[in-house]
Short mmCIF file of C-alpha atoms and ligand atoms in Angstrom, two decimals:
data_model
loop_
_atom_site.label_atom_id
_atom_site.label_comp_id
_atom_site.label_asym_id
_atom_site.label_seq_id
_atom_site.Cartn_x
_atom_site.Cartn_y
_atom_site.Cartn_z
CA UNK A 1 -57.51 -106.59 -36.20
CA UNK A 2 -57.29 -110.52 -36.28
CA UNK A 3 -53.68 -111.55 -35.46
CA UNK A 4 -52.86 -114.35 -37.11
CA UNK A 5 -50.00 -116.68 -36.07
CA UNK A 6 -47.97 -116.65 -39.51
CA UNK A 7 -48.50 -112.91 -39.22
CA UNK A 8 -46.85 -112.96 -35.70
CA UNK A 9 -43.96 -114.83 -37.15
CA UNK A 10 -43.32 -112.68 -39.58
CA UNK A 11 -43.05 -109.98 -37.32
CA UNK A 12 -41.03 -111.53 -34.87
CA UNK A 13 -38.65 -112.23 -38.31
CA UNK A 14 -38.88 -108.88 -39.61
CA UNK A 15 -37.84 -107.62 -36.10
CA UNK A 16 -34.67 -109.89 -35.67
CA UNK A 17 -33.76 -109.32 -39.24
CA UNK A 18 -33.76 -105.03 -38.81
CA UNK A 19 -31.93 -105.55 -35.01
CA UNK A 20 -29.35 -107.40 -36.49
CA UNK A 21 -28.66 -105.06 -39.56
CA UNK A 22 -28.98 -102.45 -36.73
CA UNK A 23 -26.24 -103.86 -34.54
CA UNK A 24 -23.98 -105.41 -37.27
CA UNK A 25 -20.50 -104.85 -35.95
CA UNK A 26 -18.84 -105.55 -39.35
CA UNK A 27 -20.16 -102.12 -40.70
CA UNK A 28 -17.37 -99.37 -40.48
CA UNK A 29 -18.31 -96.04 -38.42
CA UNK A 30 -17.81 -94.33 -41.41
CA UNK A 31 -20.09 -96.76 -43.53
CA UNK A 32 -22.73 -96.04 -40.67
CA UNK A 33 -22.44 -92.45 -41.15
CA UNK A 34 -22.66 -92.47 -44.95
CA UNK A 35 -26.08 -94.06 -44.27
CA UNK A 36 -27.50 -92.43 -41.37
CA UNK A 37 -30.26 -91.99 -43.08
CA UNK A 38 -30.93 -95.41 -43.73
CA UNK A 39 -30.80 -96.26 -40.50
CA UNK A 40 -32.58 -93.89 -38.91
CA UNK A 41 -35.51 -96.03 -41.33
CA UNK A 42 -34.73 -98.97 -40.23
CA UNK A 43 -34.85 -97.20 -36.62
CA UNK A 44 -38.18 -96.16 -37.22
CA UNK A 45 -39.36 -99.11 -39.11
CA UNK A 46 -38.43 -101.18 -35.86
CA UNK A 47 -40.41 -98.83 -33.76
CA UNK A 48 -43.37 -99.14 -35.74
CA UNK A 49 -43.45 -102.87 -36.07
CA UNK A 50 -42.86 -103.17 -31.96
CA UNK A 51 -46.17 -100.88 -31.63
CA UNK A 52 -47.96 -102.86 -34.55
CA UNK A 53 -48.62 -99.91 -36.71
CA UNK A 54 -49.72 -100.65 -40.30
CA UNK A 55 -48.58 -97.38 -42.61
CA UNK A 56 -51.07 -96.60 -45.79
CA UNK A 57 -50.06 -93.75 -48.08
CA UNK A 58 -51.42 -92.50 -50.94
CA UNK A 59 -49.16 -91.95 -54.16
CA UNK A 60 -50.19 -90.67 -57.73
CA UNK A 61 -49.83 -87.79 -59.89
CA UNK A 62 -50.64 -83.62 -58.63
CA UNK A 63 -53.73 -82.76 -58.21
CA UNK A 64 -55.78 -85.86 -58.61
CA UNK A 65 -56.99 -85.91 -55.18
CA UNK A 66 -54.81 -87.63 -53.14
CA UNK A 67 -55.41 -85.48 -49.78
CA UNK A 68 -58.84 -85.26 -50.58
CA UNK A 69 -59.45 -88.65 -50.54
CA UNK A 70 -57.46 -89.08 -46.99
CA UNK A 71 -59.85 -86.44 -45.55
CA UNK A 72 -62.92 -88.63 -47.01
CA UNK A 73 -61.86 -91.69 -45.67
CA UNK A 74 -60.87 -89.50 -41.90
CA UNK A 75 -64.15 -88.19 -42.37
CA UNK A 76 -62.67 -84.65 -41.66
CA UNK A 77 -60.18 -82.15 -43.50
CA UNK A 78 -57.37 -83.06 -42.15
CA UNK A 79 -55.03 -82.40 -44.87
CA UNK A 80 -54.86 -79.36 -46.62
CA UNK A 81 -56.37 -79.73 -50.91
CA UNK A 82 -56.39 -77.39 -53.51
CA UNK A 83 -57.02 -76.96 -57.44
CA UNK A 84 -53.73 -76.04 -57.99
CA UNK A 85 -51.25 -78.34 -58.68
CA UNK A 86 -49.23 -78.91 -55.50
CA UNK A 87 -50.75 -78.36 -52.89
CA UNK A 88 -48.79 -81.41 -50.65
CA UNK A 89 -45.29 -80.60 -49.94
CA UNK A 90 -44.31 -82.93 -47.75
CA UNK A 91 -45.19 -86.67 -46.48
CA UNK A 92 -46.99 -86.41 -43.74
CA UNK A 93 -48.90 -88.77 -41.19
CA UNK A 94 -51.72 -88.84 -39.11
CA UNK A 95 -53.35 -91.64 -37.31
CA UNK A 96 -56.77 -93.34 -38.48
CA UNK A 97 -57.67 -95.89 -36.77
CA UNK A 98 -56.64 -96.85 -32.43
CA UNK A 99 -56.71 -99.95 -31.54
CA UNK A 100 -55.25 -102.36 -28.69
CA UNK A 101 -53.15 -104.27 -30.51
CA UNK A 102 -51.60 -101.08 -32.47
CA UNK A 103 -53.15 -98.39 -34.90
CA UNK A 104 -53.16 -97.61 -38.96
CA UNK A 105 -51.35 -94.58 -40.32
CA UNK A 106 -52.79 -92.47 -43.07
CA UNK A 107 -49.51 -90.82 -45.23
CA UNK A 108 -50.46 -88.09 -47.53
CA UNK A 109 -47.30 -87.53 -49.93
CA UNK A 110 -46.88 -84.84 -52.61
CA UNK A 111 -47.30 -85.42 -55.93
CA UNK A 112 -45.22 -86.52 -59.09
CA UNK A 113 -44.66 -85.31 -62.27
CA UNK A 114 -44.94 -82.02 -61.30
CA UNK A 115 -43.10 -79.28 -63.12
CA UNK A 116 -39.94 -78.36 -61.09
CA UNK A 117 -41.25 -80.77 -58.19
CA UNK A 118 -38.25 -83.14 -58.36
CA UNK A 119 -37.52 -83.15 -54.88
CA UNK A 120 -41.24 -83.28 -53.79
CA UNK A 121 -41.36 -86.07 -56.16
CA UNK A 122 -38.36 -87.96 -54.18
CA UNK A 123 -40.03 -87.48 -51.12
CA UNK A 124 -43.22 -89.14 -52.56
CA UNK A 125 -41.20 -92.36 -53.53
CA UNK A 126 -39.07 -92.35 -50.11
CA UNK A 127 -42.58 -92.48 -48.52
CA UNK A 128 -43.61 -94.93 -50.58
CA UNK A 129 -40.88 -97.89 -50.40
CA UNK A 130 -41.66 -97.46 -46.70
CA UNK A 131 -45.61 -98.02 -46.45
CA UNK A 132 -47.14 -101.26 -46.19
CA UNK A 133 -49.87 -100.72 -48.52
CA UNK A 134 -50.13 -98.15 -51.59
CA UNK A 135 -53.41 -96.44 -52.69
CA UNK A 136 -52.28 -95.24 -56.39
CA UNK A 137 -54.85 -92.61 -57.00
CA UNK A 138 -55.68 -91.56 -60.57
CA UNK A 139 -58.06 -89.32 -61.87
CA UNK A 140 -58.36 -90.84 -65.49
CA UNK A 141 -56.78 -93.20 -68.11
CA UNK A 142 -53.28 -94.06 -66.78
CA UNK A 143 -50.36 -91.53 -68.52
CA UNK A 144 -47.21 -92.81 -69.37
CA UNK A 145 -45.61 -91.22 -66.24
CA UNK A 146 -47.90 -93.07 -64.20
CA UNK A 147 -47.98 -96.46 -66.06
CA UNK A 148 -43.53 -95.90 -65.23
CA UNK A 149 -44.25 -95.52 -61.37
CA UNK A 150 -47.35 -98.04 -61.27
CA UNK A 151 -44.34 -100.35 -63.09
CA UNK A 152 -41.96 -99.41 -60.38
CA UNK A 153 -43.53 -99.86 -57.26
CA UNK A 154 -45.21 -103.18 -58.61
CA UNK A 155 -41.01 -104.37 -59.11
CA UNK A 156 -40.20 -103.15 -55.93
CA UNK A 157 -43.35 -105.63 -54.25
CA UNK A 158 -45.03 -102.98 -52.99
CA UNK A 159 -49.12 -103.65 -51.83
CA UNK A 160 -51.04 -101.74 -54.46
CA UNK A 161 -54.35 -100.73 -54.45
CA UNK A 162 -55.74 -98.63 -57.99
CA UNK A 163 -57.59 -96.24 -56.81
CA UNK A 164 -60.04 -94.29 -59.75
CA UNK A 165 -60.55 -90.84 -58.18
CA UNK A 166 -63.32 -88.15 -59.59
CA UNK A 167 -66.23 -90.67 -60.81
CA UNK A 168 -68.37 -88.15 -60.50
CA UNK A 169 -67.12 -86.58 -63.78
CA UNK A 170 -68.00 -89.69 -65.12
CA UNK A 171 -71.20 -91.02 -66.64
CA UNK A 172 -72.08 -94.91 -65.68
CA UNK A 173 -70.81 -95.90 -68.82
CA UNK A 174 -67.83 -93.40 -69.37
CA UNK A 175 -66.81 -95.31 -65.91
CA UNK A 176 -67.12 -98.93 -66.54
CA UNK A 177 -65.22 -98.12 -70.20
CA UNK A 178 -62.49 -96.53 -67.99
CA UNK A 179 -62.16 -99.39 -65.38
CA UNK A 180 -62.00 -101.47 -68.26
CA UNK A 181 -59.18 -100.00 -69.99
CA UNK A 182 -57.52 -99.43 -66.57
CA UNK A 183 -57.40 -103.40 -65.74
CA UNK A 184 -56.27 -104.03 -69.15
CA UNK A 185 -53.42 -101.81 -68.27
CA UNK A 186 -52.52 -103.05 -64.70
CA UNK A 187 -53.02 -107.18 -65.92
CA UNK A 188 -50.50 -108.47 -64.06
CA UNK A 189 -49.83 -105.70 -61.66
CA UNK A 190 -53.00 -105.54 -59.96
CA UNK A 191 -55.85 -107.91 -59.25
CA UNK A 192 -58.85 -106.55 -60.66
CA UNK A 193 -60.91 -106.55 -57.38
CA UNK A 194 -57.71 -104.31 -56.12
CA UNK A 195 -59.12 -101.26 -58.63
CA UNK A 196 -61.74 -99.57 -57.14
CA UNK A 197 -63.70 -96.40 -57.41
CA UNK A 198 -64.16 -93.40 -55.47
CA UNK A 199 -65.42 -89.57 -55.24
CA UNK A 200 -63.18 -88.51 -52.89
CA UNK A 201 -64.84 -84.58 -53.13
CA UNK A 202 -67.57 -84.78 -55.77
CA UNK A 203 -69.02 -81.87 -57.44
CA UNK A 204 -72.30 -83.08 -57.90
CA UNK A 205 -74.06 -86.51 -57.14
CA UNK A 206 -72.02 -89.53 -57.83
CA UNK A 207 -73.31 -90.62 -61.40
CA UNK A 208 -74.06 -87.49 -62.27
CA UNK A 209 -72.83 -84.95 -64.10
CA UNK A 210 -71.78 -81.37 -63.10
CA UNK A 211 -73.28 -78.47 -65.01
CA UNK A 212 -71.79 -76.34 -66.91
CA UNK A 213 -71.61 -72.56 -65.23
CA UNK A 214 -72.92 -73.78 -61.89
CA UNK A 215 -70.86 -73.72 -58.44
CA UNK A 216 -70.46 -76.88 -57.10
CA UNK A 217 -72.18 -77.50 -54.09
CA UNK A 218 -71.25 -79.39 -51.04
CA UNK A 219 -71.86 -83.02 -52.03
CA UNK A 220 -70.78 -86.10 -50.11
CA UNK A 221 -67.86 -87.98 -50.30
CA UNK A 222 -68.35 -91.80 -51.68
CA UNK A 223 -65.77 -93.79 -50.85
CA UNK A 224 -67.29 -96.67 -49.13
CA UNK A 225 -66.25 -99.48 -51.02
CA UNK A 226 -62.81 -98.09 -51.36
CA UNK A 227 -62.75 -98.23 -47.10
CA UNK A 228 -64.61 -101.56 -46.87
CA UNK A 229 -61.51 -103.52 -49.04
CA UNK A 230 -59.17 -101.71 -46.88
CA UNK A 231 -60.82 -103.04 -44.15
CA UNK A 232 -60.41 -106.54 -45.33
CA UNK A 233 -57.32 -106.46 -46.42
CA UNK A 234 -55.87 -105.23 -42.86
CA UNK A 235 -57.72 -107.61 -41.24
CA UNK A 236 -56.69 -110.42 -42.89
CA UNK A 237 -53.30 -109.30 -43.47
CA UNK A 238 -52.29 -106.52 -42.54
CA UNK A 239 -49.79 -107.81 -39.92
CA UNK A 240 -48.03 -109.85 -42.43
CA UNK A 241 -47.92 -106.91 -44.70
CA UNK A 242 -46.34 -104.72 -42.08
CA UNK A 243 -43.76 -107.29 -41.41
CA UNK A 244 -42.88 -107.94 -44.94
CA UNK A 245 -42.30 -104.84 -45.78
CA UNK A 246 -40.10 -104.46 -43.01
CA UNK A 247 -38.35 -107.35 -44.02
CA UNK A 248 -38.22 -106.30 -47.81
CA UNK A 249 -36.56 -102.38 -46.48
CA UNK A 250 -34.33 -104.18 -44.45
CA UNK A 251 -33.23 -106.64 -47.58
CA UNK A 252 -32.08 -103.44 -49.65
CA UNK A 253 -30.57 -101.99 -46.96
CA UNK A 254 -28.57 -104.69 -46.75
CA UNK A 255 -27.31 -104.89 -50.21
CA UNK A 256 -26.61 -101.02 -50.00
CA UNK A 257 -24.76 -101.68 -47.47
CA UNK A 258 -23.04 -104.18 -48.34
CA UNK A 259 -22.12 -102.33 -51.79
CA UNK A 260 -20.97 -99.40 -49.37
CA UNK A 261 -18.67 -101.79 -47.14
CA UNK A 262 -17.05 -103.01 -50.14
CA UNK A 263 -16.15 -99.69 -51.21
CA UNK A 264 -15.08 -98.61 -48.12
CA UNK A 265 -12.62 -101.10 -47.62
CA UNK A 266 -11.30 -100.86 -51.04
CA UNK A 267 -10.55 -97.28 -50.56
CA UNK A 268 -9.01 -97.94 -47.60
CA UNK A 269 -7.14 -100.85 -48.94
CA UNK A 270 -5.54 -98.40 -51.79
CA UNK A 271 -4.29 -95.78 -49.35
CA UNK A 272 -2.66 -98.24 -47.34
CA UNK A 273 -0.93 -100.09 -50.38
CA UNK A 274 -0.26 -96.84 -51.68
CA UNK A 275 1.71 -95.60 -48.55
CA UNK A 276 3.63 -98.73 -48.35
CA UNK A 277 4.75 -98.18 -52.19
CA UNK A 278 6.07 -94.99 -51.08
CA UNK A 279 7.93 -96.19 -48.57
CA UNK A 280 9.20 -99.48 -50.17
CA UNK A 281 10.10 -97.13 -53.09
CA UNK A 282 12.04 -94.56 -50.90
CA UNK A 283 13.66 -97.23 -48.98
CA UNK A 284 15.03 -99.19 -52.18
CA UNK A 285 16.48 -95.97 -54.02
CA UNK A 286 18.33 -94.54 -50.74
CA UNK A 287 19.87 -98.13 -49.89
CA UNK A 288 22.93 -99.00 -51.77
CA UNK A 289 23.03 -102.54 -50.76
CA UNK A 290 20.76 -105.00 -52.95
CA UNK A 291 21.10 -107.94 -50.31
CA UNK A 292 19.26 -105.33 -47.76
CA UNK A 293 16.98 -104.42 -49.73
CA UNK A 294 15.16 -107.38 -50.89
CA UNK A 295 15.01 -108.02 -47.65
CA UNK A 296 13.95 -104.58 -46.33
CA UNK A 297 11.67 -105.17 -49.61
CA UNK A 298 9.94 -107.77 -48.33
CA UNK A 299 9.57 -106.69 -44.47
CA UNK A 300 7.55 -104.05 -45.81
CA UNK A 301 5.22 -105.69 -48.29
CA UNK A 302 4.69 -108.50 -45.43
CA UNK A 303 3.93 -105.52 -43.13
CA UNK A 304 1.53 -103.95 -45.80
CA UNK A 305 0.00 -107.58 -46.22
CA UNK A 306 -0.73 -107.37 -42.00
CA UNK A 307 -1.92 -104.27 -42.45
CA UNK A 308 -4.46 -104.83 -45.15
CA UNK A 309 -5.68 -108.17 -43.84
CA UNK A 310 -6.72 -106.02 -40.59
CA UNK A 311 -8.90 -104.15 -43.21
CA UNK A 312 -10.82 -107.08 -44.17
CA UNK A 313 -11.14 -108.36 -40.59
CA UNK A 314 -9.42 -111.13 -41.66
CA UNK A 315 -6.03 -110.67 -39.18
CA UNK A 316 -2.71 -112.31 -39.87
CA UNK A 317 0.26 -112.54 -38.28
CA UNK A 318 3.72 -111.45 -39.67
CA UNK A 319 4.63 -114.90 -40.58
CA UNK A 320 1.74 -115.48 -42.28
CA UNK A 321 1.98 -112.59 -43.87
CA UNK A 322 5.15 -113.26 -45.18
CA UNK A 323 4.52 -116.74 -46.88
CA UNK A 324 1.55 -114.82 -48.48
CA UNK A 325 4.05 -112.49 -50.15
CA UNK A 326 6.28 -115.59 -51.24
CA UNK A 327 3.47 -117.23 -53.04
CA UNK A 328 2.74 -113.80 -54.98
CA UNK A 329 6.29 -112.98 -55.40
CA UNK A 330 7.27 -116.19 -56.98
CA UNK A 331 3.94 -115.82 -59.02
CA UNK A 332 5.05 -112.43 -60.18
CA UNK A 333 8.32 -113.26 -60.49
CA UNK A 334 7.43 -115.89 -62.99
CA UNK A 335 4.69 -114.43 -64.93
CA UNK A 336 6.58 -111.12 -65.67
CA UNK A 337 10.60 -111.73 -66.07
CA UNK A 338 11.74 -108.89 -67.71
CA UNK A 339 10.73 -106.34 -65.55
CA UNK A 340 11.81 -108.62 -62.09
CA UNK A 341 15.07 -109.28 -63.60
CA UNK A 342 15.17 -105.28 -64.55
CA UNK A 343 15.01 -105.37 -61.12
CA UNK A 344 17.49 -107.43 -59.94
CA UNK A 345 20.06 -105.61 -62.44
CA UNK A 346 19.71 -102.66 -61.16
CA UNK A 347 20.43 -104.13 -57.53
CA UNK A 348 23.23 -105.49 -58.84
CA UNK A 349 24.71 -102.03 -60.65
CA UNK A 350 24.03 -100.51 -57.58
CA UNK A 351 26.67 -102.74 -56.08
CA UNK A 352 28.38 -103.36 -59.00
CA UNK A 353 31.28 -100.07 -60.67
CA UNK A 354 30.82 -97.11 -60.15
CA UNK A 355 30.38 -95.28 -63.79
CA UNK A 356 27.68 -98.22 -64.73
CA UNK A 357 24.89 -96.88 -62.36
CA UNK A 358 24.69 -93.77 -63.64
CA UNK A 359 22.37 -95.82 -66.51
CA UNK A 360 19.81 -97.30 -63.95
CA UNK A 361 19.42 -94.41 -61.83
CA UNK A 362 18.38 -95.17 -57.83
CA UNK A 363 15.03 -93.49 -58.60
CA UNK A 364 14.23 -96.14 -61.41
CA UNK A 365 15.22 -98.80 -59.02
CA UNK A 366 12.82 -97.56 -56.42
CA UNK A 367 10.13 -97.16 -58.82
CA UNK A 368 10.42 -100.53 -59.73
CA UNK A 369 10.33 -101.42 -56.47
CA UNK A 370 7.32 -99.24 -55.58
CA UNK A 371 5.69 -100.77 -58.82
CA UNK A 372 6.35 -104.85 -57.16
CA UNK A 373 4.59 -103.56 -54.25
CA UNK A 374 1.89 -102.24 -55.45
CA UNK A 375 1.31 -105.89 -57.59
CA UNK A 376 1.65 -107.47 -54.30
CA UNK A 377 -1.21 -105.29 -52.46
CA UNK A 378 -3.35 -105.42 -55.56
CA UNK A 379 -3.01 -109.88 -55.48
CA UNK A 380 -2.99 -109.55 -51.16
CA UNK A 381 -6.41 -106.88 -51.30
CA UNK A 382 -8.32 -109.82 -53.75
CA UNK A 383 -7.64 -112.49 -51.50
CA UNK A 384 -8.59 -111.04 -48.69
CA UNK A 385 -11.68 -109.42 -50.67
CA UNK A 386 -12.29 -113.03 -51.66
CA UNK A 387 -12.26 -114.11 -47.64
CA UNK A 388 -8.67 -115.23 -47.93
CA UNK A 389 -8.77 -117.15 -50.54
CA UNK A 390 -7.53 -117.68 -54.97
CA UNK A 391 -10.07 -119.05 -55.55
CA UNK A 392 -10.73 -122.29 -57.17
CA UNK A 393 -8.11 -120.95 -60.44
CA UNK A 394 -5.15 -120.22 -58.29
CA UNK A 395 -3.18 -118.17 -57.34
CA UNK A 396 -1.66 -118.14 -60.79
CA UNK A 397 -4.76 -117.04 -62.89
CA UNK A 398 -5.39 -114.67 -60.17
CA UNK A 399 -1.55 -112.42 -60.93
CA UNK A 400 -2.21 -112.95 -64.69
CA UNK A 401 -5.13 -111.42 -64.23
CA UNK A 402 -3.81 -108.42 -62.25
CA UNK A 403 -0.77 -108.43 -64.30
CA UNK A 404 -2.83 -108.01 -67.39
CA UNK A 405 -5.18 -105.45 -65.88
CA UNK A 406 -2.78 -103.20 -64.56
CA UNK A 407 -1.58 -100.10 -66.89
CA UNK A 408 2.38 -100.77 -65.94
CA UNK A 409 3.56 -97.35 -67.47
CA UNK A 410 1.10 -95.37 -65.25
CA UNK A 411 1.37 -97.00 -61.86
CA UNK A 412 5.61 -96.57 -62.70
CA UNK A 413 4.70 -92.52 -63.75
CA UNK A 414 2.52 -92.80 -60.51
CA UNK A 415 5.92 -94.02 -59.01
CA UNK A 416 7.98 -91.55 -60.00
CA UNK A 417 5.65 -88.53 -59.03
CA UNK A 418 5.03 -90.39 -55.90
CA UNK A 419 8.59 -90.60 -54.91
CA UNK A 420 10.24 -87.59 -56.50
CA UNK A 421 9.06 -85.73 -53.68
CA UNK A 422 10.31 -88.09 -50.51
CA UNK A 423 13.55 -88.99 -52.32
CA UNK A 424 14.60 -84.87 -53.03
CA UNK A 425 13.32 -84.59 -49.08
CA UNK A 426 15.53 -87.50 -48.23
CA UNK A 427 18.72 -86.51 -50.00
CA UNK A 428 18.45 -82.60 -49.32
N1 GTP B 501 -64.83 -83.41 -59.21
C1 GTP B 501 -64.06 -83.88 -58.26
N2 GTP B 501 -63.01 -83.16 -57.82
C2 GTP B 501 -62.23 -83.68 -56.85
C3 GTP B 501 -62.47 -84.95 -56.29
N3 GTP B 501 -61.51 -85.21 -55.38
C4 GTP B 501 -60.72 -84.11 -55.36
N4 GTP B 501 -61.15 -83.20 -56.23
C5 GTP B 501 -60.56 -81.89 -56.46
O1 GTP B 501 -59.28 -82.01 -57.06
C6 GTP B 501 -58.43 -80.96 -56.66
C7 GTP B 501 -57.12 -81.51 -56.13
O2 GTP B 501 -57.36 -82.22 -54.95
P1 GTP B 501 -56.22 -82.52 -53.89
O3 GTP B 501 -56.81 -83.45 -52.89
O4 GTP B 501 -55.61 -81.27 -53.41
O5 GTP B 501 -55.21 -83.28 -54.85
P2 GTP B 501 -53.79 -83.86 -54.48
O6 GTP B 501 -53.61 -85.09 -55.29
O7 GTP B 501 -53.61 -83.99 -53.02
O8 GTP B 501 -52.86 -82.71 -55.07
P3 GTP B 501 -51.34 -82.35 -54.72
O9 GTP B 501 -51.21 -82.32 -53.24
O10 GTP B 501 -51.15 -81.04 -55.36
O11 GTP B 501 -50.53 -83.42 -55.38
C8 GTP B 501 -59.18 -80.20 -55.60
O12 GTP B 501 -59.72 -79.05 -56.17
C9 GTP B 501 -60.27 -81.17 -55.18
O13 GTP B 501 -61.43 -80.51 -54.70
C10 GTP B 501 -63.59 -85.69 -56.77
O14 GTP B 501 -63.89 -86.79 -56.34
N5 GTP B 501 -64.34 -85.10 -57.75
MG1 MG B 502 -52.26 -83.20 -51.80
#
């Protein structure tokens, strides 16, 4: 195989790109372990582009002769065929070709739309967003099924040869009609000199046509020009292909697991904000002074703010922290007056007579309370989801937009199931 510099590049990309999404220290354990799968491909896909091996799989419906035409172009019966409709049950590899600089990979893969074969199916497209080059093998016209995955894989930039299985059950002209009508189907998805014939297990002579009644005899394999294009292709590219692909695998992965981190964190994030509602909540209702507990208030939502900004990687220190809850508070405070100030009477009732407090009970007060602090942990988790930072509306826009999302009569129901519990716990 000709290496070719840009196809050395490539590699040497492809191979930085997958270490680094290997050794990313930003991704949580658990993140890691929600994807082990996914990285155990990357693993691999790493191992196979530091040995230089190129992967070719075939993919197509049951039964059209995938496996057969794998142990034409072997030259032996390596994989296992059958007139019955599938026969492959799992993706499996075998080597093709040695060679110093590395080796090609044949990947025989089960087929789809098979009745009941979903999971076959899956492991058909698994193998397939993972090989550098695609042989879609049909027998006949293209079905809708297959037109859908020809459709997908082309989306997904995967290396597609058409591959028109069976000619022998062709005439000349039944066959040239057919390629016809196939690269009127695939314009745009495949380059016609990428469709190419075959009799991967012929009944009779290529071009001819079986008999009716007669047992098929042994007849040879034609698959020539099918191997000859492979050929060229791997020579000329097959390097860059490799590394590509990797490149492409690793570029999803990414995204996933990006999506995943994201999640992660914001799961997180709500458990911690949650806890420290609880707590605010508890400690409001139980303390009868309303000087202490603003202040107690705010010690805790500064210490919730510390604790989420950990979560994001994105550390603070208390003092930081505590100006952070200012700026919301005074946000809040402006944007929704009525229930602040309901608030702030309560505090004061507490204090205040006796017979007047019976009306704002200590549990509303620390429900309230519990509700602030949850506004404060939804405004501190979107800055810090935004990388510390309002963005460029504000800090404003950014509570009026949580205040306005945020179903106040549930998270205060939320409240009072939430501290019903610790408050009876606490008092009996
Ligand atoms: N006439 C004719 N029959 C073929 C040809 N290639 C394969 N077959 C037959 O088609 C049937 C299915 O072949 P397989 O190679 O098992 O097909 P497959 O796509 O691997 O099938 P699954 O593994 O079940 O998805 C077998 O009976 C083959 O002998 C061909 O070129 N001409
Ligand atoms: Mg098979």
């Amino acid at each position: 195989m000709i290496i070719g510099s840009a196809g050395d590049d490539h590699l040497a990309m492809a191979r930085e790109s997958l270490r680094d999404l290997l050794d990313d220290p930003r991704v949580p354990d658990q993140v890691r372990g929600q994807l082990q799968h996914d990285y155990d491909g990357v693993r691999q896909m790493l191992d196979k582009l530091e040995h230089g091996h190129v992967h070719l799989a075939v993919f197509g419906r049951v039964g059209v002769g995938k496996s057969s035409l794998l142990n034409a172009l072997l030259g032996e019966r390596r994989f296992s065929t059958s007139p019955l409709h599938g026969e492959t049950r799992t993706a499996t590899l075998t080597h093709w070709v040695e060679e110093r600089s590395g080796g090609v990979f044949l990947i025989d893969t089960p087929g789809i739309d098979e009745v009941g074969g979903e999971e076959r199916e899956a492991a058909a497209r698994e193998a397939a967003a993972r090989a550098d080059l695609l042989m879609f093998v049909v027998e006949a016209d293209l079905t809708a099924v297959e037109i859908g995955a020809l459709r997908d894989l082309a989306d997904a930039r995967r290396p597609l040869l058409l591959v028109l299985n069976k000619v022998d059950r062709y005439s000349e002209e039944e066959c040239r009609e057919l390629l016809d009508r196939l690269a009127e189907r695939t314009d745009g998805l495949i380059a016609a000199n990428n469709i190419i014939t075959v009799s991967a297990d012929p009944r009779t002579a290529v071009g001819g046509r079986a008999t009716r009644g007669q047992p098929p005899s042994p007849v040879a394999a034609d698959v020539e020009r099918l191997r000859t294009r492979l050929w060229n292709i791997l020579e000329t590219e097959g390097k860059t292909l490799a590394a590509l692909n990797a490149s492409l695998f690793a570029g999803r992965l990414s995204e996933t697991l990006g999506r995943r981190i994201v999640k992660e964190k914001r799961r997180l994030a709500q458990r911690i904000v949650r806890t420290y509602c609880i707590a605010k909540g508890v400690a409001v209702a139980v303390n009868p002074v309303p000087v202490a507990d603003l202040a107690a208030a705010a010690l805790v939502d500064a210490g919730m703010v510390v604790h989420l900004s950990r979560v994001y990687g994105l550390p603070m220190t208390r003092r930081e922290a505590g100006s952070l809850v200012t700026v919301i508070v005074t946000q809040m405070a402006a944007l929704m007056g009525t229930v602040w100030a309901v608030h702030l009477v309560s505090s004061a009732l507490k204090l205040g007579t006796g017979g007047m407090s019976v009306v704002l009970t200590a549990g509303a007060q620390g429900a309230v309370a519990y509700y602030s602090t949850y506004i404060v942990g939804q405004a501190a988790e979107r800055y810090f989801a935004a990388g510390k930072s309002w963005g460029d509306a504000g800090p404003r826009a950014v509570m009026a937009e949580i205040l306005e999302s945020i179903d106040r009569d549930s998270i205060l129901r939320q409240a009072r199931d939430d501290l019903k519990g610790h408050l009876t716990g606490a008092r009996g």
